Coordinates of C-alpha atoms in Angstrom, one line a residue:
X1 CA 2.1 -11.1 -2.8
X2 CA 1.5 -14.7 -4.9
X3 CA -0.1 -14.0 -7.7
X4 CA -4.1 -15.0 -7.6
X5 CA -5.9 -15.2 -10.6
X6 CA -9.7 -15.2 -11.5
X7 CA -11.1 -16.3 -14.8
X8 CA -13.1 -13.9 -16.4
X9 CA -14.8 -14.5 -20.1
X10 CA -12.7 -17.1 -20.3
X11 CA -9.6 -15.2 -19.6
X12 CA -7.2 -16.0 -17.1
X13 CA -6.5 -12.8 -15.5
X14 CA -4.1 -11.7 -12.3
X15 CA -5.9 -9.9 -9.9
X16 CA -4.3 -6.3 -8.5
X17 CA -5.3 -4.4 -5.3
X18 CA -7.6 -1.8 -4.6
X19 CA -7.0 1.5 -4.0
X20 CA -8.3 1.3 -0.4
X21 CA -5.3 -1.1 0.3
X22 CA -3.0 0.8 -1.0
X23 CA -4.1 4.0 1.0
X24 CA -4.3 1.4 3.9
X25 CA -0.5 0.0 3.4
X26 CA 0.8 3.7 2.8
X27 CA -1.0 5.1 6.3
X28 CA 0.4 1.9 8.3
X29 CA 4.1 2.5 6.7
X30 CA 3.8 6.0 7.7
X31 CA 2.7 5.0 11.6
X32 CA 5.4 2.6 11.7
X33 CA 8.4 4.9 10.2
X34 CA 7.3 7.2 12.5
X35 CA 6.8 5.3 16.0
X36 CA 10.4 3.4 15.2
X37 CA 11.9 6.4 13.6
X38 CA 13.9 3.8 10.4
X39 CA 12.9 3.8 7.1
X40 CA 10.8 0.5 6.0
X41 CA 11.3 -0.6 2.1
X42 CA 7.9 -2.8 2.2
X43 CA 4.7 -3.4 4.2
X44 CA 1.9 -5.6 5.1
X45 CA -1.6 -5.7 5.0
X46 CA -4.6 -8.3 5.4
X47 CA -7.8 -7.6 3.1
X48 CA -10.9 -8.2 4.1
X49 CA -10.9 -11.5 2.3
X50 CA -7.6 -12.7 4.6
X51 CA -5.5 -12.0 1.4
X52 CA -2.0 -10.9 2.6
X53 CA -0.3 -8.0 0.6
X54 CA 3.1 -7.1 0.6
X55 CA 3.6 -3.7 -0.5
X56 CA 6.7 -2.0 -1.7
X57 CA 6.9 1.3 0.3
X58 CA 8.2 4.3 -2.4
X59 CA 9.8 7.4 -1.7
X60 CA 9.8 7.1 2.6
X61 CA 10.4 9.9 4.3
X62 CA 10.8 10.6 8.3
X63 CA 10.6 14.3 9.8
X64 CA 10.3 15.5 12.9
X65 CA 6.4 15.3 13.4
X66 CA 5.5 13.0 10.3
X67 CA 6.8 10.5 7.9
X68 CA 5.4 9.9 4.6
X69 CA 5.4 7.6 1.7
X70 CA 3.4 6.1 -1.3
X71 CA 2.1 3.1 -3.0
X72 CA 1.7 2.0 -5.9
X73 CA -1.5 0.3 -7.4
X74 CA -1.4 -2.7 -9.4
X75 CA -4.9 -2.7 -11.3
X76 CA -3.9 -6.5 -12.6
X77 CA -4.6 -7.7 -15.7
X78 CA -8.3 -6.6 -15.8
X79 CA -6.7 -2.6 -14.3
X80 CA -9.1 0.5 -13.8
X81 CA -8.1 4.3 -14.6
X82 CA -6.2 4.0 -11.0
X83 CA -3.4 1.3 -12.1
X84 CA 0.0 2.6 -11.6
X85 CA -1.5 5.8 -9.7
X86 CA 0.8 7.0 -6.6
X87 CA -1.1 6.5 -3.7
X88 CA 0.2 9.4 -0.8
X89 CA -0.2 9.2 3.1
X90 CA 1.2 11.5 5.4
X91 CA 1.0 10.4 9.4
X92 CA 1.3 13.2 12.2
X93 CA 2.2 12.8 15.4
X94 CA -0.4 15.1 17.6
X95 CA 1.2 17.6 20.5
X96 CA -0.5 15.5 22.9
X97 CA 0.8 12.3 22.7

């Protein structure tokens, strides 16, 4: 991701991601280790402000049902009590499909 910055109190500060883009990134890794069945190092994501993210995907795994993985959030320069957390997903393919 370029770096974006906001000014805030007259601070130049680098904005992070939230923690619902990093959940998002982490699912969408998951479904696409899983429906291609190869381990991805990064993924993408648009915010809701047309922001692209590229994510680096951590710890990817593929089993037989599910693959998993994890994010890491960057809070920025301005972070909350989530920065550097490890966001987990954990996609399942259902018997049906």
């Amino acid at each position: 991701m370029k770096d974006i910055y906001v000014v805030k109190e007259g601070k130049r500060l680098r904005c992070g991601y939230t923690t619902g883009s990093c959940s998002a990134a982490a699912a969408k890794a998951c479904a696409i280790m899983l429906e291609s069945g190869r381990i991805i190092g990064s993924v993408s994501i648009d915010t809701p402000y047309g922001i692209r993210l590229d994510l680096k995907v951590e710890d990817p795994h593929i089993y037989n049902k599910y693959a998993s993985c994890f994010i890491v959030k960057d809070g920025g320069d301005d972070p909350d009590v989530t920065d550097g957390i490890e966001i987990y997903a954990r996609v399942s393919k259902r018997d049906d499909s």
